[in-house]
Structures are given as C-alpha cells and as structure tokens.
C-alpha cells in the first residue's frame, strides 16, 4: 500500500476540501469518520462494533474502510487508513493507528502544541527519523488538523 506521494498527476484526481474539521485524538485506538466521501479507495467491510463515543451513547459500528489523504507542510500527501462509521459525530485521526497501519512506514509520532497561540504540529517519523509534519490548531481545548484535506474527484 502506498503511504505518501508527491506527484503532479495526483492533483488531477483529487480536489481540496479545506473546512472539514478533523480532530487529532491521541487516545483513540482507530481513526474514524462519518463522511464516506473523505475516503479514497473505499471498500465496504463486514460490520464490527468499535465501542461507544460516550458511556451512555449508542454502540458505534464500522461498515467500511478507506484512506484519508492529508497534506504535509512540505506539500507531500500522506495516506492514513480510516474506518467509515456513519453514526459517529466527527472525524478522528488516531496518530497511533496511523503508525500501526502504515506497514512499517512510520514508527513514531510526536506532537507539539502551544496552548497560548493555539498552533501546533504533529510529526510522523520513519526509521531514519525522516518526519512528515501536519499543522494543528486548537479550539475549545481540542486539537484539529489545520491542513486541507484531499477528497476524491467526483466524476
């Protein structure tokens, strides 16, 4: 599976979606979204339960899987696996899940957040310590990806 790319042909197959909030959730076990249109190479899966969003909330069920594309500060496109969960209320990126599912591409991540300015970064690093950085922004005590999302071109 390809995990990053920077070729120009890629731009023709995608479009930029700049305003969809994606929360960086270091406590999440997997990455999920209620928005199937964010996922490239989407595939329906045998549904499975991923738990509750809150103690008294309904069970959440993953019904598909694809890759969400993120743009780094250097312009590189990163692919992160993500489950489609129609009943969740927002898109969550688990840095841990991204590393574990990268087939060895990323072995670590590090997060820097400045609570005064509300700006930060998350870096995904490989064995050689080459890191790919994504900008974060803080809102209501939570950290969100500040980069544009690349969604499949609708034809």
mmCIF file with all atom_site columns, C-alpha atoms in Angstrom:
data_model
loop_
_atom_site.group_PDB
_atom_site.id
_atom_site.type_symbol
_atom_site.label_atom_id
_atom_site.label_alt_id
_atom_site.label_comp_id
_atom_site.label_asym_id
_atom_site.label_entity_id
_atom_site.label_seq_id
_atom_site.pdbx_PDB_ins_code
_atom_site.Cartn_x
_atom_site.Cartn_y
_atom_site.Cartn_z
_atom_site.occupancy
_atom_site.B_iso_or_equiv
_atom_site.pdbx_formal_charge
_atom_site.auth_seq_id
_atom_site.auth_comp_id
_atom_site.auth_asym_id
_atom_site.auth_atom_id
_atom_site.pdbx_PDB_model_num
ATOM 1   C CA . UNK A 1 1   ? 0.000   0.000  0.000   1.00 0.00 ? 1   UNK A CA 1
ATOM 2   C CA . UNK A 1 2   ? 1.300   3.439  -0.876  1.00 0.00 ? 2   UNK A CA 1
ATOM 3   C CA . UNK A 1 3   ? 1.639   5.761  2.123   1.00 0.00 ? 3   UNK A CA 1
ATOM 4   C CA . UNK A 1 4   ? 2.861   9.020  0.638   1.00 0.00 ? 4   UNK A CA 1
ATOM 5   C CA . UNK A 1 5   ? 3.348   10.644 -2.710  1.00 0.00 ? 5   UNK A CA 1
ATOM 6   C CA . UNK A 1 6   ? 4.097   13.992 -4.237  1.00 0.00 ? 6   UNK A CA 1
ATOM 7   C CA . UNK A 1 7   ? 3.442   13.554 -7.955  1.00 0.00 ? 7   UNK A CA 1
ATOM 8   C CA . UNK A 1 8   ? 1.523   16.076 -10.027 1.00 0.00 ? 8   UNK A CA 1
ATOM 9   C CA . UNK A 1 9   ? -0.876  13.502 -11.520 1.00 0.00 ? 9   UNK A CA 1
ATOM 10  C CA . UNK A 1 10  ? -2.329  13.028 -8.071  1.00 0.00 ? 10  UNK A CA 1
ATOM 11  C CA . UNK A 1 11  ? -3.643  16.596 -8.056  1.00 0.00 ? 11  UNK A CA 1
ATOM 12  C CA . UNK A 1 12  ? -5.822  15.903 -11.086 1.00 0.00 ? 12  UNK A CA 1
ATOM 13  C CA . UNK A 1 13  ? -7.585  13.014 -9.324  1.00 0.00 ? 13  UNK A CA 1
ATOM 14  C CA . UNK A 1 14  ? -8.412  14.918 -6.153  1.00 0.00 ? 14  UNK A CA 1
ATOM 15  C CA . UNK A 1 15  ? -9.984  18.123 -5.011  1.00 0.00 ? 15  UNK A CA 1
ATOM 16  C CA . UNK A 1 16  ? -9.240  20.221 -1.944  1.00 0.00 ? 16  UNK A CA 1
ATOM 17  C CA . UNK A 1 17  ? -11.689 20.339 0.932   1.00 0.00 ? 17  UNK A CA 1
ATOM 18  C CA . UNK A 1 18  ? -10.450 22.979 3.329   1.00 0.00 ? 18  UNK A CA 1
ATOM 19  C CA . UNK A 1 19  ? -13.038 23.369 6.051   1.00 0.00 ? 19  UNK A CA 1
ATOM 20  C CA . UNK A 1 20  ? -13.877 19.877 7.337   1.00 0.00 ? 20  UNK A CA 1
ATOM 21  C CA . UNK A 1 21  ? -12.686 19.555 10.973  1.00 0.00 ? 21  UNK A CA 1
ATOM 22  C CA . UNK A 1 22  ? -10.545 16.516 11.738  1.00 0.00 ? 22  UNK A CA 1
ATOM 23  C CA . UNK A 1 23  ? -9.683  16.050 15.394  1.00 0.00 ? 23  UNK A CA 1
ATOM 24  C CA . UNK A 1 24  ? -6.285  14.649 16.323  1.00 0.00 ? 24  UNK A CA 1
ATOM 25  C CA . UNK A 1 25  ? -7.124  12.193 19.114  1.00 0.00 ? 25  UNK A CA 1
ATOM 26  C CA . UNK A 1 26  ? -4.094  10.620 20.755  1.00 0.00 ? 26  UNK A CA 1
ATOM 27  C CA . UNK A 1 27  ? -6.362  8.481  22.933  1.00 0.00 ? 27  UNK A CA 1
ATOM 28  C CA . UNK A 1 28  ? -8.256  6.898  20.039  1.00 0.00 ? 28  UNK A CA 1
ATOM 29  C CA . UNK A 1 29  ? -7.491  3.296  19.076  1.00 0.00 ? 29  UNK A CA 1
ATOM 30  C CA . UNK A 1 30  ? -8.559  3.725  15.451  1.00 0.00 ? 30  UNK A CA 1
ATOM 31  C CA . UNK A 1 31  ? -9.289  6.557  13.018  1.00 0.00 ? 31  UNK A CA 1
ATOM 32  C CA . UNK A 1 32  ? -12.951 7.034  12.091  1.00 0.00 ? 32  UNK A CA 1
ATOM 33  C CA . UNK A 1 33  ? -15.178 9.307  10.041  1.00 0.00 ? 33  UNK A CA 1
ATOM 34  C CA . UNK A 1 34  ? -18.918 9.665  9.386   1.00 0.00 ? 34  UNK A CA 1
ATOM 35  C CA . UNK A 1 35  ? -18.094 11.103 5.947   1.00 0.00 ? 35  UNK A CA 1
ATOM 36  C CA . UNK A 1 36  ? -17.578 8.376  3.373   1.00 0.00 ? 36  UNK A CA 1
ATOM 37  C CA . UNK A 1 37  ? -16.735 10.981 0.704   1.00 0.00 ? 37  UNK A CA 1
ATOM 38  C CA . UNK A 1 38  ? -13.454 11.729 2.535   1.00 0.00 ? 38  UNK A CA 1
ATOM 39  C CA . UNK A 1 39  ? -12.204 8.201  1.876   1.00 0.00 ? 39  UNK A CA 1
ATOM 40  C CA . UNK A 1 40  ? -10.184 7.178  -1.160  1.00 0.00 ? 40  UNK A CA 1
ATOM 41  C CA . UNK A 1 41  ? -10.235 3.528  -2.229  1.00 0.00 ? 41  UNK A CA 1
ATOM 42  C CA . UNK A 1 42  ? -13.328 2.962  -0.090  1.00 0.00 ? 42  UNK A CA 1
ATOM 43  C CA . UNK A 1 43  ? -14.306 -0.670 0.491   1.00 0.00 ? 43  UNK A CA 1
ATOM 44  C CA . UNK A 1 44  ? -17.350 -1.955 2.408   1.00 0.00 ? 44  UNK A CA 1
ATOM 45  C CA . UNK A 1 45  ? -16.359 -4.373 5.180   1.00 0.00 ? 45  UNK A CA 1
ATOM 46  C CA . UNK A 1 46  ? -18.120 -6.861 7.411   1.00 0.00 ? 46  UNK A CA 1
ATOM 47  C CA . UNK A 1 47  ? -19.509 -4.521 10.086  1.00 0.00 ? 47  UNK A CA 1
ATOM 48  C CA . UNK A 1 48  ? -17.906 -4.608 13.518  1.00 0.00 ? 48  UNK A CA 1
ATOM 49  C CA . UNK A 1 49  ? -18.547 -2.730 16.740  1.00 0.00 ? 49  UNK A CA 1
ATOM 50  C CA . UNK A 1 50  ? -15.909 -0.222 17.827  1.00 0.00 ? 50  UNK A CA 1
ATOM 51  C CA . UNK A 1 51  ? -17.496 0.739  21.158  1.00 0.00 ? 51  UNK A CA 1
ATOM 52  C CA . UNK A 1 52  ? -19.195 3.850  22.490  1.00 0.00 ? 52  UNK A CA 1
ATOM 53  C CA . UNK A 1 53  ? -18.402 7.515  21.969  1.00 0.00 ? 53  UNK A CA 1
ATOM 54  C CA . UNK A 1 54  ? -19.765 8.159  25.475  1.00 0.00 ? 54  UNK A CA 1
ATOM 55  C CA . UNK A 1 55  ? -20.762 5.949  28.391  1.00 0.00 ? 55  UNK A CA 1
ATOM 56  C CA . UNK A 1 56  ? -24.480 6.302  27.685  1.00 0.00 ? 56  UNK A CA 1
ATOM 57  C CA . UNK A 1 57  ? -24.285 6.619  23.893  1.00 0.00 ? 57  UNK A CA 1
ATOM 58  C CA . UNK A 1 58  ? -25.150 4.019  21.273  1.00 0.00 ? 58  UNK A CA 1
ATOM 59  C CA . UNK A 1 59  ? -22.641 1.461  20.026  1.00 0.00 ? 59  UNK A CA 1
ATOM 60  C CA . UNK A 1 60  ? -20.665 2.650  17.021  1.00 0.00 ? 60  UNK A CA 1
ATOM 61  C CA . UNK A 1 61  ? -20.278 0.283  14.096  1.00 0.00 ? 61  UNK A CA 1
ATOM 62  C CA . UNK A 1 62  ? -17.635 0.438  11.344  1.00 0.00 ? 62  UNK A CA 1
ATOM 63  C CA . UNK A 1 63  ? -19.077 -0.554 7.957   1.00 0.00 ? 63  UNK A CA 1
ATOM 64  C CA . UNK A 1 64  ? -16.281 0.420  5.546   1.00 0.00 ? 64  UNK A CA 1
ATOM 65  C CA . UNK A 1 65  ? -12.640 1.349  5.232   1.00 0.00 ? 65  UNK A CA 1
ATOM 66  C CA . UNK A 1 66  ? -10.599 3.641  3.029   1.00 0.00 ? 66  UNK A CA 1
ATOM 67  C CA . UNK A 1 67  ? -7.725  6.093  3.104   1.00 0.00 ? 67  UNK A CA 1
ATOM 68  C CA . UNK A 1 68  ? -7.949  9.739  4.024   1.00 0.00 ? 68  UNK A CA 1
ATOM 69  C CA . UNK A 1 69  ? -5.379  11.930 2.334   1.00 0.00 ? 69  UNK A CA 1
ATOM 70  C CA . UNK A 1 70  ? -3.585  14.617 4.298   1.00 0.00 ? 70  UNK A CA 1
ATOM 71  C CA . UNK A 1 71  ? -1.195  17.267 3.011   1.00 0.00 ? 71  UNK A CA 1
ATOM 72  C CA . UNK A 1 72  ? 2.005   17.885 4.972   1.00 0.00 ? 72  UNK A CA 1
ATOM 73  C CA . UNK A 1 73  ? 3.625   21.280 5.493   1.00 0.00 ? 73  UNK A CA 1
ATOM 74  C CA . UNK A 1 74  ? 6.063   20.368 2.678   1.00 0.00 ? 74  UNK A CA 1
ATOM 75  C CA . UNK A 1 75  ? 3.232   19.543 0.237   1.00 0.00 ? 75  UNK A CA 1
ATOM 76  C CA . UNK A 1 76  ? 3.589   15.757 0.448   1.00 0.00 ? 76  UNK A CA 1
ATOM 77  C CA . UNK A 1 77  ? 0.379   13.711 0.512   1.00 0.00 ? 77  UNK A CA 1
ATOM 78  C CA . UNK A 1 78  ? 0.084   11.187 3.351   1.00 0.00 ? 78  UNK A CA 1
ATOM 79  C CA . UNK A 1 79  ? -2.446  8.368  3.286   1.00 0.00 ? 79  UNK A CA 1
ATOM 80  C CA . UNK A 1 80  ? -3.976  7.323  6.577   1.00 0.00 ? 80  UNK A CA 1
ATOM 81  C CA . UNK A 1 81  ? -6.297  4.339  6.956   1.00 0.00 ? 81  UNK A CA 1
ATOM 82  C CA . UNK A 1 82  ? -9.708  5.223  8.306   1.00 0.00 ? 82  UNK A CA 1
ATOM 83  C CA . UNK A 1 83  ? -12.932 3.394  9.080   1.00 0.00 ? 83  UNK A CA 1
ATOM 84  C CA . UNK A 1 84  ? -16.302 4.646  7.923   1.00 0.00 ? 84  UNK A CA 1
ATOM 85  C CA . UNK A 1 85  ? -18.646 4.857  10.936  1.00 0.00 ? 85  UNK A CA 1
ATOM 86  C CA . UNK A 1 86  ? -21.878 6.562  9.815   1.00 0.00 ? 86  UNK A CA 1
ATOM 87  C CA . UNK A 1 87  ? -23.156 7.128  13.357  1.00 0.00 ? 87  UNK A CA 1
ATOM 88  C CA . UNK A 1 88  ? -20.081 8.902  14.767  1.00 0.00 ? 88  UNK A CA 1
ATOM 89  C CA . UNK A 1 89  ? -20.318 12.666 15.135  1.00 0.00 ? 89  UNK A CA 1
ATOM 90  C CA . UNK A 1 90  ? -16.948 13.710 13.715  1.00 0.00 ? 90  UNK A CA 1
ATOM 91  C CA . UNK A 1 91  ? -13.732 12.614 12.075  1.00 0.00 ? 91  UNK A CA 1
ATOM 92  C CA . UNK A 1 92  ? -10.997 11.428 14.445  1.00 0.00 ? 92  UNK A CA 1
ATOM 93  C CA . UNK A 1 93  ? -7.402  10.817 13.432  1.00 0.00 ? 93  UNK A CA 1
ATOM 94  C CA . UNK A 1 94  ? -5.545  8.436  15.744  1.00 0.00 ? 94  UNK A CA 1
ATOM 95  C CA . UNK A 1 95  ? -1.786  9.020  15.337  1.00 0.00 ? 95  UNK A CA 1
ATOM 96  C CA . UNK A 1 96  ? -1.153  5.619  16.948  1.00 0.00 ? 96  UNK A CA 1
ATOM 97  C CA . UNK A 1 97  ? -3.430  3.866  14.435  1.00 0.00 ? 97  UNK A CA 1
ATOM 98  C CA . UNK A 1 98  ? -1.800  5.720  11.545  1.00 0.00 ? 98  UNK A CA 1
ATOM 99  C CA . UNK A 1 99  ? 1.638   4.446  12.598  1.00 0.00 ? 99  UNK A CA 1
ATOM 100 C CA . UNK A 1 100 ? 0.484   0.894  13.315  1.00 0.00 ? 100 UNK A CA 1
ATOM 101 C CA . UNK A 1 101 ? -1.352  0.595  9.988   1.00 0.00 ? 101 UNK A CA 1
ATOM 102 C CA . UNK A 1 102 ? 1.425   2.144  7.878   1.00 0.00 ? 102 UNK A CA 1
ATOM 103 C CA . UNK A 1 103 ? 3.049   -1.241 7.177   1.00 0.00 ? 103 UNK A CA 1
ATOM 104 C CA . UNK A 1 104 ? 6.296   -0.071 8.753   1.00 0.00 ? 104 UNK A CA 1
ATOM 105 C CA . UNK A 1 105 ? 6.397   3.349  7.060   1.00 0.00 ? 105 UNK A CA 1
ATOM 106 C CA . UNK A 1 106 ? 6.015   5.265  10.331  1.00 0.00 ? 106 UNK A CA 1
ATOM 107 C CA . UNK A 1 107 ? 7.367   4.059  13.635  1.00 0.00 ? 107 UNK A CA 1
ATOM 108 C CA . UNK A 1 108 ? 6.684   7.106  15.778  1.00 0.00 ? 108 UNK A CA 1
ATOM 109 C CA . UNK A 1 109 ? 4.797   10.347 16.088  1.00 0.00 ? 109 UNK A CA 1
ATOM 110 C CA . UNK A 1 110 ? 5.350   13.441 18.151  1.00 0.00 ? 110 UNK A CA 1
ATOM 111 C CA . UNK A 1 111 ? 3.017   16.287 18.931  1.00 0.00 ? 111 UNK A CA 1
ATOM 112 C CA . UNK A 1 112 ? 3.801   19.858 19.841  1.00 0.00 ? 112 UNK A CA 1
ATOM 113 C CA . UNK A 1 113 ? 1.023   22.187 20.899  1.00 0.00 ? 113 UNK A CA 1
ATOM 114 C CA . UNK A 1 114 ? 1.309   25.793 22.065  1.00 0.00 ? 114 UNK A CA 1
ATOM 115 C CA . UNK A 1 115 ? -1.781  26.479 24.170  1.00 0.00 ? 115 UNK A CA 1
ATOM 116 C CA . UNK A 1 116 ? -1.086  30.229 24.165  1.00 0.00 ? 116 UNK A CA 1
ATOM 117 C CA . UNK A 1 117 ? -1.014  30.650 20.381  1.00 0.00 ? 117 UNK A CA 1
ATOM 118 C CA . UNK A 1 118 ? -3.330  27.719 19.644  1.00 0.00 ? 118 UNK A CA 1
ATOM 119 C CA . UNK A 1 119 ? -0.970  26.375 16.990  1.00 0.00 ? 119 UNK A CA 1
ATOM 120 C CA . UNK A 1 120 ? 0.929   23.115 16.902  1.00 0.00 ? 120 UNK A CA 1
ATOM 121 C CA . UNK A 1 121 ? 2.219   20.257 14.797  1.00 0.00 ? 121 UNK A CA 1
ATOM 122 C CA . UNK A 1 122 ? 2.145   16.500 14.624  1.00 0.00 ? 122 UNK A CA 1
ATOM 123 C CA . UNK A 1 123 ? 5.100   14.713 13.030  1.00 0.00 ? 123 UNK A CA 1
ATOM 124 C CA . UNK A 1 124 ? 5.045   11.164 11.666  1.00 0.00 ? 124 UNK A CA 1
ATOM 125 C CA . UNK A 1 125 ? 8.569   9.711  11.553  1.00 0.00 ? 125 UNK A CA 1
ATOM 126 C CA . UNK A 1 126 ? 10.185  6.671  9.921   1.00 0.00 ? 126 UNK A CA 1
ATOM 127 C CA . UNK A 1 127 ? 13.173  4.538  10.989  1.00 0.00 ? 127 UNK A CA 1
ATOM 128 C CA . UNK A 1 128 ? 15.603  7.111  9.626   1.00 0.00 ? 128 UNK A CA 1
ATOM 129 C CA . UNK A 1 129 ? 13.896  9.850  11.621  1.00 0.00 ? 129 UNK A CA 1
ATOM 130 C CA . UNK A 1 130 ? 12.619  11.485 8.466   1.00 0.00 ? 130 UNK A CA 1
ATOM 131 C CA . UNK A 1 131 ? 9.454   13.213 9.619   1.00 0.00 ? 131 UNK A CA 1
ATOM 132 C CA . UNK A 1 132 ? 6.380   14.490 7.808   1.00 0.00 ? 132 UNK A CA 1
ATOM 133 C CA . UNK A 1 133 ? 4.634   17.344 9.584   1.00 0.00 ? 133 UNK A CA 1
ATOM 134 C CA . UNK A 1 134 ? 0.972   18.288 9.731   1.00 0.00 ? 134 UNK A CA 1
ATOM 135 C CA . UNK A 1 135 ? -0.202  21.564 11.259  1.00 0.00 ? 135 UNK A CA 1
ATOM 136 C CA . UNK A 1 136 ? -2.634  21.576 14.183  1.00 0.00 ? 136 UNK A CA 1
ATOM 137 C CA . UNK A 1 137 ? -4.872  24.277 15.569  1.00 0.00 ? 137 UNK A CA 1
ATOM 138 C CA . UNK A 1 138 ? -6.564  24.389 18.990  1.00 0.00 ? 138 UNK A CA 1
ATOM 139 C CA . UNK A 1 139 ? -10.267 25.068 19.508  1.00 0.00 ? 139 UNK A CA 1
ATOM 140 C CA . UNK A 1 140 ? -12.288 24.560 22.721  1.00 0.00 ? 140 UNK A CA 1
ATOM 141 C CA . UNK A 1 141 ? -9.395  22.649 24.285  1.00 0.00 ? 141 UNK A CA 1
ATOM 142 C CA . UNK A 1 142 ? -9.165  20.147 21.393  1.00 0.00 ? 142 UNK A CA 1
ATOM 143 C CA . UNK A 1 143 ? -6.562  19.882 18.633  1.00 0.00 ? 143 UNK A CA 1
ATOM 144 C CA . UNK A 1 144 ? -7.604  19.762 14.963  1.00 0.00 ? 144 UNK A CA 1
ATOM 145 C CA . UNK A 1 145 ? -5.707  19.292 11.728  1.00 0.00 ? 145 UNK A CA 1
ATOM 146 C CA . UNK A 1 146 ? -5.121  22.663 10.123  1.00 0.00 ? 146 UNK A CA 1
ATOM 147 C CA . UNK A 1 147 ? -4.218  21.254 6.700   1.00 0.00 ? 147 UNK A CA 1
ATOM 148 C CA . UNK A 1 148 ? -6.519  20.936 3.736   1.00 0.00 ? 148 UNK A CA 1
ATOM 149 C CA . UNK A 1 149 ? -8.000  17.502 3.104   1.00 0.00 ? 149 UNK A CA 1
ATOM 150 C CA . UNK A 1 150 ? -7.841  15.941 -0.340  1.00 0.00 ? 150 UNK A CA 1
ATOM 151 C CA . UNK A 1 151 ? -11.067 14.211 -1.351  1.00 0.00 ? 151 UNK A CA 1
ATOM 152 C CA . UNK A 1 152 ? -11.652 12.011 -4.395  1.00 0.00 ? 152 UNK A CA 1
ATOM 153 C CA . UNK A 1 153 ? -12.682 13.944 -7.505  1.00 0.00 ? 153 UNK A CA 1
ATOM 154 C CA . UNK A 1 154 ? -16.368 13.425 -8.186  1.00 0.00 ? 154 UNK A CA 1
ATOM 155 C CA . UNK A 1 155 ? -16.886 12.492 -11.828 1.00 0.00 ? 155 UNK A CA 1
#
